[in-house]
Coordinates of C-alpha atoms in Angstrom, one line a residue:
M1 CA 24.8 -27.4 13.8
P2 CA 28.5 -27.9 14.7
D3 CA 31.0 -25.8 12.7
S4 CA 33.9 -27.1 10.8
S5 CA 34.6 -24.1 8.6
P6 CA 38.0 -22.6 8.0
S7 CA 39.0 -19.7 10.1
S8 CA 37.9 -16.3 8.8
S9 CA 39.9 -13.1 9.0
R10 CA 38.7 -10.0 10.8
P11 CA 37.6 -7.1 8.6
P12 CA 39.8 -4.0 8.7
Q13 CA 38.9 -1.4 11.2
V14 CA 37.2 1.7 9.9
G15 CA 38.4 4.9 11.5
R16 CA 35.9 7.2 13.2
R17 CA 35.4 10.4 11.3
T18 CA 36.0 13.6 13.2
L19 CA 33.8 16.6 12.5
L20 CA 35.1 20.1 13.5
G21 CA 32.6 22.8 13.9
A22 CA 33.1 26.3 12.7
A23 CA 33.3 27.6 16.3
A24 CA 36.3 25.2 17.0
A25 CA 38.1 26.5 13.9
A26 CA 37.6 30.1 15.0
T27 CA 39.7 29.5 18.1
A28 CA 42.8 29.6 15.9
A29 CA 42.7 33.5 16.0
P30 CA 42.1 35.2 19.4
V31 CA 39.6 38.1 19.3
V32 CA 39.0 40.7 22.1
L33 CA 35.4 41.6 22.4
G34 CA 33.9 44.6 24.2
S35 CA 31.1 44.0 26.7
A36 CA 28.4 45.2 24.2
T37 CA 29.8 43.0 21.5
R38 CA 29.9 40.0 23.8
A39 CA 26.3 40.6 24.8
A40 CA 25.2 40.9 21.2
A41 CA 27.1 37.7 20.3
A42 CA 25.4 35.9 23.2
L43 CA 22.0 36.9 22.0
A44 CA 22.6 36.1 18.4
P45 CA 20.8 33.0 17.2
R46 CA 23.0 30.0 16.5
K47 CA 23.3 29.0 12.9
K48 CA 21.4 25.9 12.1
P49 CA 23.3 23.3 10.2
R50 CA 22.6 23.3 6.5
A51 CA 19.6 21.1 5.6
L52 CA 20.6 17.7 4.3
P53 CA 19.2 16.8 0.8
G54 CA 16.9 13.9 0.3
G55 CA 17.2 11.4 -2.5
G56 CA 20.3 10.9 -4.6
D57 CA 22.4 8.2 -6.1
L58 CA 22.3 4.7 -4.5
G59 CA 26.0 4.2 -4.6
P60 CA 28.5 1.8 -6.2
N61 CA 27.3 -1.4 -4.4
V62 CA 23.7 -1.1 -5.7
L63 CA 23.8 -2.7 -9.1
V64 CA 20.7 -1.8 -11.2
F65 CA 19.8 -3.8 -14.3
D66 CA 17.2 -3.5 -17.0
P67 CA 16.5 -6.1 -19.7
A68 CA 18.8 -4.3 -22.1
T69 CA 21.8 -4.2 -19.8
P70 CA 24.7 -6.0 -21.4
G71 CA 26.7 -8.6 -19.5
I72 CA 24.2 -9.2 -16.6
Q73 CA 25.3 -12.8 -16.0
A74 CA 29.0 -11.9 -15.9
R75 CA 28.3 -9.2 -13.3
L76 CA 26.2 -11.5 -11.2
D77 CA 29.0 -14.1 -11.4
E78 CA 31.6 -11.6 -10.4
V79 CA 29.7 -10.6 -7.2
F80 CA 29.1 -14.2 -6.3
R81 CA 32.8 -15.1 -6.7
Q82 CA 33.6 -12.3 -4.2
Q83 CA 30.8 -13.1 -1.8
E84 CA 30.4 -16.9 -2.0
S85 CA 32.5 -17.7 1.1
A86 CA 33.0 -14.2 2.6
Q87 CA 31.1 -15.1 5.7
F88 CA 32.7 -12.4 7.8
G89 CA 33.9 -10.1 5.0
T90 CA 33.1 -6.4 4.4
G91 CA 31.5 -6.6 1.0
R92 CA 27.8 -5.7 0.8
Y93 CA 25.7 -5.8 -2.4
A94 CA 22.1 -5.1 -3.6
L95 CA 21.2 -6.5 -7.1
L96 CA 18.1 -4.6 -8.4
F97 CA 16.2 -5.5 -11.5
K98 CA 13.9 -3.0 -13.2
P99 CA 10.5 -4.3 -14.4
G100 CA 10.6 -6.4 -17.5
T101 CA 11.6 -9.9 -18.5
Y102 CA 15.1 -11.4 -18.2
S103 CA 16.1 -14.8 -19.7
G104 CA 18.8 -17.3 -19.2
L105 CA 20.0 -16.0 -15.8
N106 CA 21.2 -17.8 -12.8
A107 CA 21.8 -15.4 -10.0
Q108 CA 23.8 -17.3 -7.4
L109 CA 23.8 -15.4 -4.0
G110 CA 26.6 -15.4 -1.6
F111 CA 26.9 -13.6 1.8
Y112 CA 25.5 -10.1 2.3
T113 CA 23.9 -10.1 -1.1
S114 CA 20.2 -9.1 -1.8
I115 CA 18.4 -9.5 -5.0
A116 CA 15.1 -7.7 -5.7
G117 CA 12.7 -6.6 -8.4
L118 CA 11.8 -2.9 -8.7
G119 CA 8.1 -3.4 -9.6
L120 CA 5.1 -2.9 -7.4
S121 CA 4.3 -6.6 -7.9
P122 CA 6.7 -9.6 -8.2
D123 CA 5.1 -10.3 -11.5
D124 CA 6.3 -7.0 -12.9
T125 CA 9.9 -8.4 -13.0
T126 CA 10.3 -11.9 -14.4
I127 CA 13.5 -13.9 -14.5
N128 CA 13.3 -16.9 -16.8
G129 CA 16.0 -18.6 -14.8
D130 CA 17.0 -19.1 -11.2
V131 CA 18.0 -17.3 -8.0
T132 CA 20.2 -19.9 -6.4
V133 CA 21.6 -20.6 -3.0
D134 CA 23.7 -23.8 -2.6
A135 CA 26.5 -24.9 -0.4
G136 CA 29.4 -25.9 -2.6
W137 CA 31.7 -23.5 -0.6
F138 CA 31.1 -25.5 2.6
N139 CA 31.2 -29.0 1.2
G140 CA 27.5 -29.3 0.8
N141 CA 26.6 -28.2 4.3
A142 CA 24.1 -25.3 4.1
T143 CA 23.9 -24.6 7.9
Q144 CA 26.1 -21.5 7.5
N145 CA 24.3 -19.9 4.5
F146 CA 23.4 -16.8 6.4
W147 CA 22.8 -13.1 5.4
R148 CA 21.3 -13.1 1.9
S149 CA 17.8 -12.4 0.6
A150 CA 15.5 -12.5 -2.4
E151 CA 12.5 -10.2 -2.8
N152 CA 9.8 -9.0 -5.2
L153 CA 10.7 -11.2 -8.2
A154 CA 8.9 -13.8 -10.4
L155 CA 11.0 -16.8 -11.3
V156 CA 10.5 -19.4 -14.0
P157 CA 13.2 -21.9 -12.9
A158 CA 15.2 -23.5 -15.7
S159 CA 14.7 -27.0 -14.4
G160 CA 11.2 -26.3 -13.0
T161 CA 12.5 -26.1 -9.4
N162 CA 14.5 -23.2 -7.9
R163 CA 17.1 -24.1 -5.2
W164 CA 17.1 -22.0 -2.0
A165 CA 19.3 -23.8 0.5
V166 CA 19.7 -21.3 3.3
A167 CA 20.1 -21.1 7.1
Q168 CA 19.3 -18.1 9.3
A169 CA 18.9 -14.4 8.3
A170 CA 18.0 -15.3 4.6
P171 CA 14.5 -14.2 3.9
F172 CA 12.5 -15.1 0.8
R173 CA 9.9 -12.4 0.6
R174 CA 7.3 -11.3 -1.9
M175 CA 8.4 -13.9 -4.4
H176 CA 6.5 -15.7 -7.2
V177 CA 8.0 -19.1 -8.1
R178 CA 6.3 -20.4 -11.2
G179 CA 7.4 -23.9 -10.4
G180 CA 8.8 -25.7 -7.3
L181 CA 11.2 -24.6 -4.5
N182 CA 13.9 -26.9 -3.1
L183 CA 15.2 -25.8 0.3
A184 CA 18.1 -28.2 0.5
P185 CA 21.6 -28.1 -0.9
S186 CA 22.6 -30.4 -3.7
G187 CA 23.5 -33.7 -2.1
Y188 CA 20.9 -33.1 0.6
G189 CA 23.4 -32.1 3.2
W190 CA 22.5 -30.4 6.5
A191 CA 20.4 -27.2 6.3
S192 CA 19.1 -25.0 9.0
G193 CA 16.7 -22.3 7.8
G194 CA 14.5 -20.4 7.2
Y195 CA 11.7 -17.9 6.4
I196 CA 9.2 -17.3 3.6
A197 CA 6.6 -14.5 3.6
D198 CA 4.1 -13.0 1.2
S199 CA 5.2 -15.4 -1.6
R200 CA 3.5 -17.7 -4.0
I201 CA 5.1 -21.0 -5.0
D202 CA 3.0 -22.6 -7.7
G203 CA 4.5 -26.0 -7.3
Q204 CA 5.8 -28.1 -4.4
V205 CA 8.1 -26.8 -1.6
G206 CA 10.6 -29.5 -0.8
P207 CA 12.4 -29.0 2.5
Y208 CA 14.2 -32.3 2.4
S209 CA 17.0 -31.9 5.0
Q210 CA 15.9 -28.6 6.4
Q211 CA 15.6 -28.8 10.2
Q212 CA 13.0 -26.1 10.6
W213 CA 11.1 -23.5 8.6
Y214 CA 8.5 -20.8 9.0
T215 CA 6.2 -19.7 6.2
R216 CA 3.8 -16.8 6.7
D217 CA 1.0 -15.3 4.7
S218 CA 1.7 -17.1 1.4
A219 CA 0.3 -19.6 -1.1
I220 CA 1.9 -22.9 -2.0
G221 CA 1.0 -25.8 -4.3
S222 CA 2.1 -28.4 -1.8
W223 CA 4.7 -29.2 0.9
L224 CA 6.8 -32.3 0.8
N225 CA 8.1 -33.2 4.2
G226 CA 9.3 -32.0 7.6
V227 CA 12.3 -32.8 9.8
W228 CA 11.8 -31.2 13.3
N229 CA 9.7 -28.0 13.2
M230 CA 7.7 -26.7 10.2
V231 CA 5.4 -23.8 11.0
F232 CA 2.8 -22.1 8.8
S233 CA 0.5 -19.2 9.5
G234 CA -1.9 -17.7 7.0
V235 CA -0.6 -20.0 4.2
E236 CA -3.0 -21.2 1.5
G237 CA -2.1 -24.8 0.6
A238 CA -0.3 -25.5 3.9
P239 CA -0.3 -29.1 5.2
A240 CA -2.8 -29.8 8.0
Q241 CA -1.9 -29.5 11.7
S242 CA -0.2 -32.7 12.7
F243 CA 2.7 -32.0 15.2
P244 CA 4.7 -34.0 16.1
N245 CA 4.4 -36.5 13.3
P246 CA 4.7 -34.9 10.7
P247 CA 6.1 -31.9 12.6
Y248 CA 3.6 -29.4 11.2
T249 CA 2.2 -26.5 13.2
T250 CA -0.5 -24.8 11.1
L251 CA -2.4 -21.7 11.9
A252 CA -5.2 -20.6 9.5
S253 CA -4.1 -17.0 9.7
T254 CA -1.6 -14.6 11.2
P255 CA -3.1 -12.4 13.9
V256 CA -1.5 -9.2 12.8
S257 CA 1.0 -8.6 10.0
R258 CA 2.4 -5.7 7.9
E259 CA 4.8 -6.5 5.1
K260 CA 8.3 -5.1 4.9
P261 CA 8.8 -1.8 3.0
F262 CA 10.5 -2.1 -0.4
L263 CA 12.1 0.1 -3.0
Y264 CA 10.4 0.3 -6.4
L265 CA 10.3 2.4 -9.6
Q266 CA 7.5 4.6 -10.7
G267 CA 8.6 5.5 -14.2
S268 CA 12.1 6.7 -13.6
E269 CA 11.5 7.8 -10.0
Y270 CA 12.5 5.6 -7.0
R271 CA 9.9 5.3 -4.3
V272 CA 9.5 3.2 -1.1
F273 CA 6.2 1.3 -0.7
L274 CA 4.8 0.9 2.7
P275 CA 2.3 -2.0 2.9
E276 CA -0.7 -1.6 5.2
K277 CA -1.4 -3.6 8.3
R278 CA -3.5 -6.7 8.0
T279 CA -5.4 -8.5 10.8
N280 CA -6.1 -12.3 10.6
A281 CA -4.0 -12.3 7.4
R282 CA -3.9 -15.1 4.9
G283 CA -2.3 -15.4 1.5
V284 CA -0.2 -12.8 -0.4
T285 CA -0.8 -9.1 -0.5
W286 CA -0.2 -8.7 -4.2
G287 CA -1.7 -10.1 -7.4
N288 CA -5.1 -8.4 -7.4
G289 CA -4.4 -4.9 -8.6
T290 CA -2.3 -2.3 -6.8
P291 CA -1.2 -3.5 -3.4
R292 CA -2.8 -1.8 -0.4
G293 CA -0.6 0.8 1.3
T294 CA 1.1 4.1 0.7
S295 CA 4.4 5.1 -0.8
L296 CA 7.1 7.8 -0.3
P297 CA 9.4 9.4 -2.9
L298 CA 13.1 8.8 -2.4
T299 CA 13.4 12.6 -1.9
Q300 CA 11.9 12.1 1.6
F301 CA 14.9 9.8 2.5
Y302 CA 18.4 10.6 3.4
V303 CA 20.3 8.2 1.2
A304 CA 23.3 7.2 3.4
R305 CA 26.7 6.0 2.3
P306 CA 29.2 4.1 4.4
G307 CA 31.5 6.6 6.3
V308 CA 28.7 9.0 7.2
S309 CA 28.7 9.9 10.8
A310 CA 26.0 9.1 13.3
A311 CA 25.6 12.8 13.9
T312 CA 24.7 13.3 10.3
L313 CA 22.2 10.4 10.3
N314 CA 20.6 11.9 13.4
Q315 CA 20.5 15.3 11.8
A316 CA 18.6 13.8 8.9
L317 CA 16.1 12.1 11.3
E318 CA 15.6 15.4 13.2
Q319 CA 15.1 17.2 9.9
G320 CA 12.2 14.8 9.2
L321 CA 13.8 12.6 6.6
H322 CA 13.7 8.8 6.6
L323 CA 16.8 6.8 6.2
L324 CA 17.9 4.6 3.3
L325 CA 21.1 2.8 4.2
T326 CA 23.0 1.8 1.1
P327 CA 25.2 -1.3 1.3
G328 CA 28.3 -1.1 3.5
I329 CA 29.5 -0.7 7.1
Y330 CA 28.5 2.2 9.3
H331 CA 30.4 3.0 12.5
L332 CA 28.2 4.8 15.1
S333 CA 29.7 7.0 17.8
E334 CA 26.2 7.7 19.2
P335 CA 22.8 5.9 18.9
L336 CA 20.5 6.6 15.9
R337 CA 17.6 8.3 17.6
I338 CA 14.2 7.7 16.0
N339 CA 11.8 10.1 17.7
R340 CA 9.3 10.8 15.0
A341 CA 6.2 8.6 14.3
N342 CA 6.1 6.7 11.0
T343 CA 9.8 7.0 10.4
V344 CA 11.3 4.4 8.0
V345 CA 14.8 3.0 8.3
L346 CA 15.4 0.7 5.3
G347 CA 18.7 -1.0 4.6
L348 CA 19.9 -2.4 1.3
G349 CA 22.3 -5.2 0.8
Y350 CA 22.7 -6.0 4.5
A351 CA 23.9 -2.5 5.5
T352 CA 25.7 -3.0 8.8
L353 CA 25.7 -0.7 11.9
I354 CA 28.6 -1.1 14.4
P355 CA 28.2 0.9 17.6
D356 CA 31.6 2.2 18.9
G357 CA 32.6 2.8 22.5
G358 CA 29.7 0.7 24.0
V359 CA 26.8 2.8 22.7
T360 CA 23.4 1.5 21.7
A361 CA 23.1 1.3 17.9
V362 CA 19.4 2.3 17.6
K363 CA 16.9 3.8 20.0
V364 CA 13.3 4.2 19.0
A365 CA 10.9 6.5 21.0
D366 CA 7.4 5.4 22.1
V367 CA 5.8 6.6 18.9
D368 CA 3.5 5.0 16.3
G369 CA 4.4 3.3 13.1
V370 CA 8.2 3.2 13.0
R371 CA 9.4 0.7 10.4
L372 CA 12.9 -0.8 10.8
A373 CA 13.9 -3.2 8.0
G374 CA 16.7 -4.9 6.2
F375 CA 19.9 -4.2 8.2
L376 CA 22.4 -5.9 10.5
V377 CA 23.7 -4.6 13.8
D378 CA 27.2 -5.9 14.7
A379 CA 28.3 -5.5 18.3
G380 CA 31.5 -3.6 18.8
P381 CA 34.5 -4.6 21.1
V382 CA 33.4 -2.4 24.0
N383 CA 30.3 -3.9 25.7
S384 CA 27.0 -2.2 24.8
P385 CA 24.3 -2.5 27.5
T386 CA 21.9 -2.9 24.6
L387 CA 22.1 -2.9 20.8
L388 CA 18.5 -2.1 19.7
E389 CA 15.8 -0.5 21.9
I390 CA 12.2 -0.2 20.8
G391 CA 10.7 2.3 23.1
P392 CA 12.2 3.6 26.4
R393 CA 11.8 1.9 29.7
G394 CA 8.2 2.1 30.9
A395 CA 6.7 2.8 27.5
S396 CA 2.9 2.3 27.7
R397 CA 1.2 4.0 24.8
D398 CA -1.4 2.1 22.7
H399 CA 0.0 1.4 19.2
S400 CA -2.5 -1.2 18.1
A401 CA -3.7 0.9 15.2
N402 CA -0.2 1.6 13.9
P403 CA 2.5 -0.6 15.4
T404 CA 6.2 -0.4 15.1
T405 CA 7.6 -3.3 12.9
V406 CA 11.1 -4.8 13.1
Q407 CA 11.7 -6.9 9.9
D408 CA 14.8 -8.6 8.7
V409 CA 16.8 -6.7 11.3
F410 CA 19.6 -9.0 12.4
I411 CA 21.9 -8.7 15.4
R412 CA 25.4 -10.4 15.7
I413 CA 27.8 -10.5 18.6
G414 CA 31.2 -11.7 17.6
G415 CA 32.2 -13.7 14.5
A416 CA 33.4 -10.7 12.4
G417 CA 35.7 -9.7 15.4
P418 CA 35.3 -9.3 19.1
G419 CA 31.9 -8.0 20.2
K420 CA 30.0 -7.7 23.4
A421 CA 26.5 -6.7 24.5
T422 CA 24.6 -7.4 27.8
T423 CA 21.3 -7.5 26.0
S424 CA 20.9 -7.4 22.2
M425 CA 17.3 -6.3 21.6
V426 CA 14.9 -4.8 24.1
V427 CA 11.2 -4.2 23.2
N428 CA 9.4 -1.8 25.5
S429 CA 6.8 -0.4 23.2
R430 CA 3.4 -2.0 23.1
H431 CA 2.0 -3.8 20.0
T432 CA 5.5 -4.1 18.4
I433 CA 5.7 -6.7 15.6
I434 CA 9.0 -8.5 15.4
D435 CA 8.8 -10.1 11.9
H436 CA 11.8 -12.3 11.2
T437 CA 15.0 -11.6 13.2
W438 CA 18.1 -13.6 13.9
V439 CA 19.8 -12.5 17.1
W440 CA 23.1 -14.4 17.2
R441 CA 25.9 -14.7 19.6
A442 CA 28.5 -16.2 17.3
D443 CA 29.7 -19.8 17.8
H444 CA 32.4 -19.6 15.1
G445 CA 34.5 -17.0 13.3
D446 CA 36.8 -14.4 14.9
G447 CA 36.4 -13.0 18.4
V448 CA 34.5 -16.0 19.8
G449 CA 34.8 -17.5 23.3
W450 CA 32.6 -17.9 26.4
E451 CA 33.9 -14.5 27.7
T452 CA 35.4 -13.0 24.5
N453 CA 32.0 -12.3 22.9
R454 CA 30.0 -12.3 26.2
A455 CA 26.3 -11.6 25.7
D456 CA 24.0 -12.7 28.5
Y457 CA 20.6 -12.0 26.9
G458 CA 19.3 -12.1 23.4
V459 CA 15.8 -10.6 23.3
V460 CA 13.9 -9.0 26.2
V461 CA 10.3 -8.1 25.8
N462 CA 8.9 -5.7 28.4
G463 CA 6.0 -4.2 26.3
D464 CA 2.5 -5.6 26.3
D465 CA 0.8 -7.1 23.3
V466 CA 4.0 -7.8 21.3
L467 CA 3.9 -10.3 18.5
A468 CA 6.9 -12.2 17.1
T469 CA 6.6 -14.0 13.8
G470 CA 9.8 -15.8 13.0
L471 CA 12.0 -15.5 16.0
F472 CA 15.5 -16.9 15.8
V473 CA 17.7 -16.4 18.8
E474 CA 20.9 -18.4 19.5
H475 CA 23.8 -19.1 21.8
F476 CA 23.5 -16.5 24.6
N477 CA 25.4 -17.0 27.9
K478 CA 22.2 -16.9 29.9
Y479 CA 18.6 -16.5 28.7
D480 CA 18.1 -16.3 24.9
V481 CA 14.6 -14.8 25.2
Q482 CA 12.9 -13.3 28.3
W483 CA 9.3 -12.1 28.0
F484 CA 7.9 -9.9 30.7
G485 CA 5.0 -8.1 28.8
Q486 CA 1.4 -9.3 29.0
R487 CA -0.4 -10.9 26.1
G488 CA 2.7 -11.6 24.1
R489 CA 2.6 -14.1 21.2
T490 CA 5.3 -15.9 19.3
I491 CA 4.7 -17.9 16.1
F492 CA 7.8 -20.0 15.4
F493 CA 11.0 -19.9 17.6
Q494 CA 14.3 -21.5 16.7
N495 CA 17.1 -21.6 19.3
E496 CA 20.4 -23.3 20.0
K497 CA 21.9 -23.0 23.5
A498 CA 25.5 -21.7 23.6
Y499 CA 27.9 -24.4 22.4
D500 CA 30.9 -23.2 24.3
A501 CA 29.8 -23.3 27.9
P502 CA 33.0 -24.6 29.6
N503 CA 31.2 -26.7 32.3
Q504 CA 28.0 -27.2 34.2
A505 CA 28.9 -24.5 36.8
A506 CA 29.1 -21.9 34.0
I507 CA 25.4 -22.2 33.2
Q508 CA 24.1 -23.0 36.6
N509 CA 21.0 -20.8 37.3
G510 CA 20.6 -20.9 41.0
S511 CA 19.2 -24.4 41.7
T512 CA 18.2 -24.9 38.1
K513 CA 20.5 -26.5 35.6
G514 CA 20.9 -24.0 32.8
Y515 CA 19.0 -21.0 31.6
A516 CA 15.9 -21.6 29.5
A517 CA 16.0 -20.7 25.9
Y518 CA 12.6 -19.0 26.2
R519 CA 11.4 -17.7 29.6
V520 CA 8.1 -16.1 30.4
G521 CA 8.3 -13.9 33.5
D522 CA 6.7 -15.0 36.7
A523 CA 4.2 -12.0 36.8
V524 CA 2.9 -12.7 33.3
T525 CA -0.8 -13.9 33.3
S526 CA -1.3 -14.2 29.5
H527 CA 1.1 -15.4 26.8
E528 CA 0.9 -17.8 23.9
G529 CA 3.4 -19.6 21.6
W530 CA 3.2 -21.9 18.7
G531 CA 6.0 -24.1 17.1
L532 CA 8.9 -23.4 19.4
G533 CA 12.2 -25.4 19.4
S534 CA 15.4 -25.4 21.4
Y535 CA 18.5 -27.5 20.6
C536 CA 21.7 -28.1 22.6
Y537 CA 25.2 -29.0 21.4
Y538 CA 27.5 -28.6 24.4
N539 CA 30.6 -29.7 22.5
V540 CA 33.1 -28.2 25.0
D541 CA 31.6 -30.3 27.8
P542 CA 29.2 -32.9 26.5
T543 CA 28.2 -33.9 30.1
I544 CA 26.3 -30.6 30.6
V545 CA 22.7 -31.1 31.5
Q546 CA 20.1 -28.4 30.7
H547 CA 16.9 -28.8 32.8
H548 CA 14.5 -27.5 30.2
G549 CA 14.2 -25.5 27.0
F550 CA 11.2 -23.4 28.1
A551 CA 10.2 -21.9 31.5
A552 CA 6.8 -20.2 32.2
P553 CA 4.4 -19.6 35.1
V554 CA 1.7 -22.3 35.3
R555 CA -1.5 -20.3 34.5
P556 CA -4.4 -21.1 32.3
D557 CA -3.8 -18.2 29.9
V558 CA 0.0 -18.9 29.6
R559 CA -0.3 -21.5 26.8
F560 CA 2.1 -23.2 24.5
H561 CA 1.5 -25.4 21.4
N562 CA 4.0 -27.8 19.8
L563 CA 7.3 -27.5 21.7
L564 CA 10.4 -29.5 21.1
V565 CA 13.9 -29.9 22.5
V566 CA 16.7 -31.8 20.7
S567 CA 20.2 -32.9 21.8
L568 CA 22.5 -32.8 18.7
G569 CA 24.3 -36.1 18.8
G570 CA 24.2 -36.4 22.6
Q571 CA 26.4 -33.3 23.2
G572 CA 24.6 -32.3 26.4
Q573 CA 21.0 -33.3 27.4
Y574 CA 17.7 -31.8 28.3
E575 CA 15.9 -33.3 31.3
C576 CA 12.5 -31.8 30.3
V577 CA 10.8 -29.7 27.6
I578 CA 9.0 -27.0 29.6
N579 CA 9.2 -26.5 33.3
D580 CA 9.2 -30.1 34.7
T581 CA 7.1 -31.5 31.8
G582 CA 8.2 -33.5 28.8
S583 CA 10.6 -36.5 28.3
P584 CA 14.3 -36.1 28.5
T585 CA 16.3 -36.2 25.3
S586 CA 17.5 -39.6 24.2
G587 CA 21.2 -40.0 24.7
T588 CA 23.1 -39.8 21.4
S589 CA 20.0 -40.1 19.3
T590 CA 19.2 -36.8 17.7
V591 CA 15.4 -37.2 18.2
P592 CA 13.2 -34.4 19.5
S593 CA 11.3 -34.6 22.8
T594 CA 8.0 -32.9 22.3
V595 CA 5.1 -31.4 24.2
V596 CA 2.0 -30.8 22.1
S597 CA 0.1 -28.6 24.5
Y598 CA 1.0 -26.9 27.8
P599 CA -0.3 -26.6 30.4

C-alpha cells in the first residue's frame, strides 16, 4: 500500500575488520635464510588456524526468561519502546522463554524482534496473556509492520483473542492460541500480511482488513472472512475452496514440507531441533508426543556475534560447524560458503547479513539437506550480481529425499540505506523448498529511487522440482519472479509492481507493456501455481499500463489456479491477468480482476 511514513535515518556504517596473519607480522624484521633453510621452510607444513569452539553464550540481545525472572513485563516494554517504530534501525532482539507458565504478560513486538518458547512443544511454554502486534506507531495502518516473529508458544489471550496485525516478513510459526486470533490493527486500518505455519488456533481467525494471507499445515477453529487472496494448504478447519468469492484457495495438503529448525532447552543444555520432511502434509507436527526429527547440541554450532568476519564464519563452516547467528548486523567481505550437506544456518532476532564490495552474501553448494532459516540479507551500496545462491549454475543432483530449505530468509534492497543487486535470490538446486520469504526492493526509507536501489530481478528459479510455499516478492525494476526449472510449484504468491517507475518507457519490455510479476520461461513444459496475486500502484506516473501480472507458455501442464491482479486506487492499470486472458482492472475501483483456471 502507499507509504506516508516519516523519513528514517540511515544506520551507522560498521567498519570492516582487518585481520593480519602471523606471516604479515613477521615482515617487520628482515631475516636472511640460507638455501637449506629456505628449502626446509618451503617444505614445512603451514600451520592450520586454531579450531573454533562450538557453543557458548548467546550474547546481550538474546533475553532469556524463566517464570521466576523478576521484571519480565518491564523488560519487554523497554525493548518495545526501542523497536516500535525503528523500521530501519540497527537494534535486533530475541526474547526467549524457558518452559513453564507465565501470567499477566503482554509482549508487544516491534521491528526486528522475535519471541519464542524454548520447549520441544508450544504447550511446554504457556503465556497467560498476549503476544501483540498493533499499528499505533503508524496511525493504525499495519501495512509496514514488517520483520518480527512469534514461535513455539502457547497463548491464553487476556480478552480471549490475540492481536497479530502484521505485514510481510512476520511469521507466526508453531504457535498454539487457546482462543481466537485477530489479524487486523485496532480500528481495522489497512493490513498486508501474512503467514501462519504449524500452528493451532482453537478459536476463530479474523483477518478483517487483511488483504492476503497464507496458512500452511495448521489447525483452526474457523476463519471469518477474506479480502483479496486467502490461501490454505494442509489446514484442518480451513474454509472450502470458493475463489473468487469468497477469495479462498484451499488445498487439502501441502505436497512437501519440512518445518523450520528451532532452538530449545533439554535440561540446561541448548539444542537445535530439526523437524523431518513430510509429504502430503496436513495439520501440526506437534501435540502427539515427541515431534519427529533429530536434534543437534549447541556445541556443534559456531555461535556468531556481530563484528565477526566472513573469513571466521567460513572457517567455522569448513571445520564442520553449523552457524547460529545471534541478533545484530554482520558485514561480509566474502560470501558465506556452505559446501557441506545438512549444514544449518539459523538466525535469531533477524540477524542481518550485509555483503560489502558487491559480493554475494550466501552461496550454497549442490548438496543435500542444507537448512537456511531466520535471517535477513540487506544489499550493500555496491551492486551485487546476486545476494543468495542455492546451488551453482547447472546444479542437477536429485535432492528429493533430503531437500534444501529456505525458511524465513528475507532479502531487502534499499530502505536502510542505498543498496543494489541485479538478482536477489537464485535457486539452481533441484527440489529446494522456499518456505516463506519476502524479497523486497524498498519503496520507502533511505536510499530509494528508480536507479538508486536498482534491482532488476527478485527470484530466479533454474532448478527443477522446486516448491515455494509463501512467496512474497515486490517492486523489482523488471521481473519479480522468473521460473525456468521444470515441474515448479508455488502455493501463494504476493506481489506489488515497483511504485516508482518514472514513465511507461521505463518499464517497456520489447513490445510488451511492463514486465510480468511472475514469468514462467518459454521452454518450461510443466509448472503449477495456486493463489497468486499481483498489485500495481504506479504513483509517480498513474497513466502507466501493465499488460499482465503473469506470463507463461500455453501448454496443458503449465497450469494456474486462482489468479488476481489489482490496481490500487487506479494508480496504473492491468490490461489482462495472465498472458492475454482476464479482464482489465476497473479504473479507480480497487477491485481484483481474476482468472480461476488457466489455461
